[in-house]
């Protein structure tokens, strides 16, 4: 139907030291450090270890600039912006991780099924995948979030549906080429159960592709969640989301620049972290990229 | 749909298998199946979204309707028919070229779409053009000396481009430019490209730049990777050894052969842009196809949303088919097989 | 090389051209409509051009300038003559005789007379028209044209609110010769402007109607330009592309820069926490009173709407305004809230779920959050269910909620405003979630009473009763903000947010 977007060449995760190879690259090291830092801060905020609660309002101190007390300033309710931004990061991470987890598991399973068994299952799965691909992704997420009762989990599910086809395609393509490789043929000819062949021989060899896409999909999921919230259809308030913080800041930015700056910077940092990791992973797993 | 018209009569003989097996025919059949799937999906999704056109129009006043009033309105909007009948009725009229009627705009959906689609296409083409103009040279520059200064800068730029959400760029651009510099062409009545080209291009500038920032990133990357790969190939080395000038070498030999992945990536981006510029269209009040769908969803104008989504999907499928054809044309290896 | 140079130059050229707008660029419509056209920024275009079924704010605003009504409101929302020059109620209150203005013509040139009035009012009464003002004519049993300039309405019971109800644009008088289906694309009214054309979801243009019966409009035309959100409208005003706009969001209004004049008008519409007294814990009056005492309305107003508004009781129209201090807890009283809660046997606290609309109006979610924070201090947990506006309306219409954070429209006449909510026969009573024999009786008295002072007393009592029962929790009324650029003058804003006075605006 359309152009296949499959990273080059089959690569396995079996080869040792992927983590080390990723972290030895500057991109990987910076990305990982950034992500760990953001995740720790978000976790500290979620566990209530920081000074302020993101939901507690303090009207007298509203729209105050950054200070020693409120590092990122306050919003129009006098809520601490640092607390809100960090809980928004926590929310983004939670939504993105759950969404990508769901789509990776479902998409990989379907992709293996279609790629390995082919025929009817391939026709059906590829058909549905093509439909989802042709459906404008933003509209699909938007419609799904309006259909489901809205909370962070349903937002994650909606985003997952949008990304399933990418995993299906990636896995299917990789499976098709792995199936032709000798050791898989050998396994088939020895009469091994097809499922066992898939799990023991095919899955490990397509896992590399999936891992690379996971890292990239995480960055897209963060962006999609933010965009949905910006349109007012993402994570519902009072929970903070990076997109809704920026949406709210549109009206306050001229009296309080910090309301736009900090959420904006944080969303970019978060996406950069995932992108750097994704790049490093791809390089590390690509045999041609090894130096 | 289209006549498969096989080129030589010889191909006609194994009729069934031959026709269905022909790559172009199976492609077209697949496209039709995909569009049908999109039609079903959008129809079902819309019915699942809470609210209908009556509550969308009357808002909370809908609570004051008597049963007879409600019935009258349901008949007016065609909501009283069973879903399957609604679906088949809609699909039937779409196949005859009637995309439905927008009660809000009092115009046929076809007319609305004919107005909105060219605007989105223009925006998408401008955005793609900008990002190709910026992305391809940058990618080539970066590939000239991997890990050199331009390469590092280019990689950084593309990383930033990938990581900046369009809604953030759009919001910041619009606020800063309009408040600080009084530059806000999008506040004027929208001008069509042929009505007032200068104003139209002004109005397209910010949305196109916003979109281009995101799109140029993958184009820079694809170009860099493709050029690096091609440069390593024998014929380039041979050409260089033969003393072909560097400029000529870059354009005639390297770029031309690196074109396949670049075209593929560009086509992919174009396909997504046609349906994916919703947020940017909304921020800059560009009356394109994305805003048409968004408004339709808000107003629960079922026929409008269904038909528009189908049109977007059709564009996506067509762009992909074209990309594929183009790809066959450019790539000598594909052409041979 | 050439490409690399050309692109920035091209972009720079466009930017410079955009920064220094020439006259033709600023006055977009001037090319089409001649000088003196006014550009009004709106967030959405009308969803219908039929006045009888128009409830959307933007539709009402356009149609008020195109259609005429029998009575009208002046800037204090007092009822003044419109297409009816005068009216008289019979001694027993069961006949209303309207004397129509003569020499009025529709935009298509046909003459307005009593036949049009009878046709319109009868159509509004017919259920198949699905007119939203149908119930406002519930007391009308007969409509007769006595002569071309006299119409007689027979009433089943006296209805003091009727003249005021006739001023709604949903009661617009249409020509008896017109088919409503044709009017959906080509409106034909008696208002100060005629409809010229529209580009869906972009703009809608009106032109001055020189045959208008009153003083003709000062501007030659009006263009309603659709700019999807208020921040962008203000940005368009900043750059001089839009000259007038009515804004709702106080935050946006406050961010207006130099060169834009903002005028605030208190609104009839009110922000409230609607309670459904027929559900769960809220069936207990003490729980409702506890909630009422736990809320500091001023703080809700200050945080959710930057203090832009006034704390209010139920009735918001200037002539009948409720005294906001006339309620069980005029100021926040957490001790009393706890006492009420204990009296309800819920000393450990209760949980109430409230539906909140997201996107319907600017301050909804903010209000909900402020209410949630305050009620929590009185051990009342307010669970928020944030819904996309379509889903919210669905639930609201079906009265499927315990509590609802709502912004409801107000009306100049208190009977028109609350009769439909709080009388047991009212068509919105299920949504209101409360009625009592006492309220039924009071509303009937108010409707029959024609003496202004006596009516005021009755409605003060109704207001007190609603508060004492804590039927709902009334919070505050907001402002609308008329933003105008330099050179625009004469606009008179109304408390119902109406743009009906566009004909008084002049642009220099």
Short mmCIF file of N, CA and C in Angstrom, two decimals, chain A residues 57 59 62 76-77 79 150 232-233 236-238 250-252, chain C residues 229 231-232 251-252 303 306 358 365-366 369-370 372 386 388:
data_model
loop_
_atom_site.label_atom_id
_atom_site.label_comp_id
_atom_site.label_asym_id
_atom_site.label_seq_id
_atom_site.Cartn_x
_atom_site.Cartn_y
_atom_site.Cartn_z
N UNK A 57 -4.02 25.83 45.80
CA UNK A 57 -4.10 27.20 45.31
C UNK A 57 -3.77 28.17 46.43
N UNK A 59 -4.35 32.02 46.26
CA UNK A 59 -4.72 33.20 45.47
C UNK A 59 -3.87 34.45 45.73
N UNK A 62 -0.70 34.89 43.38
CA UNK A 62 -0.81 34.42 42.01
C UNK A 62 0.02 35.26 41.03
N UNK A 76 -1.99 31.47 37.64
CA UNK A 76 -3.07 32.40 38.00
C UNK A 76 -3.83 32.02 39.27
N UNK A 77 -3.65 30.79 39.74
CA UNK A 77 -4.28 30.40 41.00
C UNK A 77 -3.30 30.49 42.16
N UNK A 79 -0.68 28.68 42.20
CA UNK A 79 -0.06 27.36 42.35
C UNK A 79 1.39 27.44 41.90
N UNK A 150 -12.81 10.36 29.82
CA UNK A 150 -11.46 10.87 29.73
C UNK A 150 -10.68 10.82 31.04
N UNK A 232 -7.32 20.83 24.17
CA UNK A 232 -8.32 20.67 25.21
C UNK A 232 -8.89 19.27 25.26
N UNK A 233 -8.23 18.30 24.63
CA UNK A 233 -8.80 16.96 24.58
C UNK A 233 -7.86 15.90 25.14
N UNK A 236 -7.41 15.42 31.34
CA UNK A 236 -8.30 16.47 31.83
C UNK A 236 -7.75 17.16 33.09
N UNK A 237 -8.04 18.45 33.25
CA UNK A 237 -7.67 19.15 34.45
C UNK A 237 -8.48 18.60 35.64
N UNK A 238 -8.09 18.79 36.87
CA UNK A 238 -6.99 19.65 37.30
C UNK A 238 -5.60 19.05 37.10
N UNK A 250 -1.16 30.81 27.10
CA UNK A 250 -1.40 31.72 25.98
C UNK A 250 -2.03 33.02 26.46
N UNK A 251 -2.87 32.94 27.48
CA UNK A 251 -3.54 34.15 27.94
C UNK A 251 -2.74 34.88 29.01
N UNK A 252 -1.83 34.18 29.68
CA UNK A 252 -1.09 34.85 30.75
C UNK A 252 0.30 35.29 30.32
N UNK C 229 -9.96 31.75 18.26
CA UNK C 229 -9.95 31.97 19.70
C UNK C 229 -9.67 33.42 20.05
N UNK C 231 -7.66 34.94 22.05
CA UNK C 231 -6.29 35.45 22.06
C UNK C 231 -5.90 35.93 20.66
N UNK C 232 -6.28 35.13 19.67
CA UNK C 232 -5.94 35.50 18.29
C UNK C 232 -6.76 36.70 17.82
N UNK C 251 -8.97 36.93 31.27
CA UNK C 251 -7.53 36.91 31.11
C UNK C 251 -7.11 37.51 29.77
N UNK C 252 -7.87 37.17 28.74
CA UNK C 252 -7.57 37.72 27.43
C UNK C 252 -7.79 39.22 27.44
N UNK C 303 -9.96 33.84 41.87
CA UNK C 303 -8.99 32.92 41.28
C UNK C 303 -9.41 32.47 39.89
N UNK C 306 -10.03 36.08 37.86
CA UNK C 306 -9.21 37.24 38.20
C UNK C 306 -10.00 38.35 38.87
N UNK C 358 -15.42 21.30 29.45
CA UNK C 358 -14.13 21.86 29.09
C UNK C 358 -14.24 22.47 27.71
N UNK C 365 -13.24 25.23 34.10
CA UNK C 365 -12.36 24.31 34.81
C UNK C 365 -11.71 25.01 36.00
N UNK C 366 -11.35 26.27 35.82
CA UNK C 366 -10.77 27.03 36.92
C UNK C 366 -11.72 27.10 38.11
N UNK C 369 -11.96 23.83 39.92
CA UNK C 369 -10.80 23.58 40.75
C UNK C 369 -10.85 24.40 42.03
N UNK C 370 -11.28 25.66 41.93
CA UNK C 370 -11.38 26.50 43.12
C UNK C 370 -12.42 25.94 44.08
N UNK C 372 -13.42 22.86 44.30
CA UNK C 372 -12.90 21.60 44.83
C UNK C 372 -11.96 21.86 46.00
N UNK C 386 -14.48 15.94 34.11
CA UNK C 386 -14.31 16.93 33.05
C UNK C 386 -14.73 16.34 31.72
N UNK C 388 -15.80 16.86 27.51
CA UNK C 388 -15.79 17.65 26.29
C UNK C 388 -17.19 18.25 26.17
#
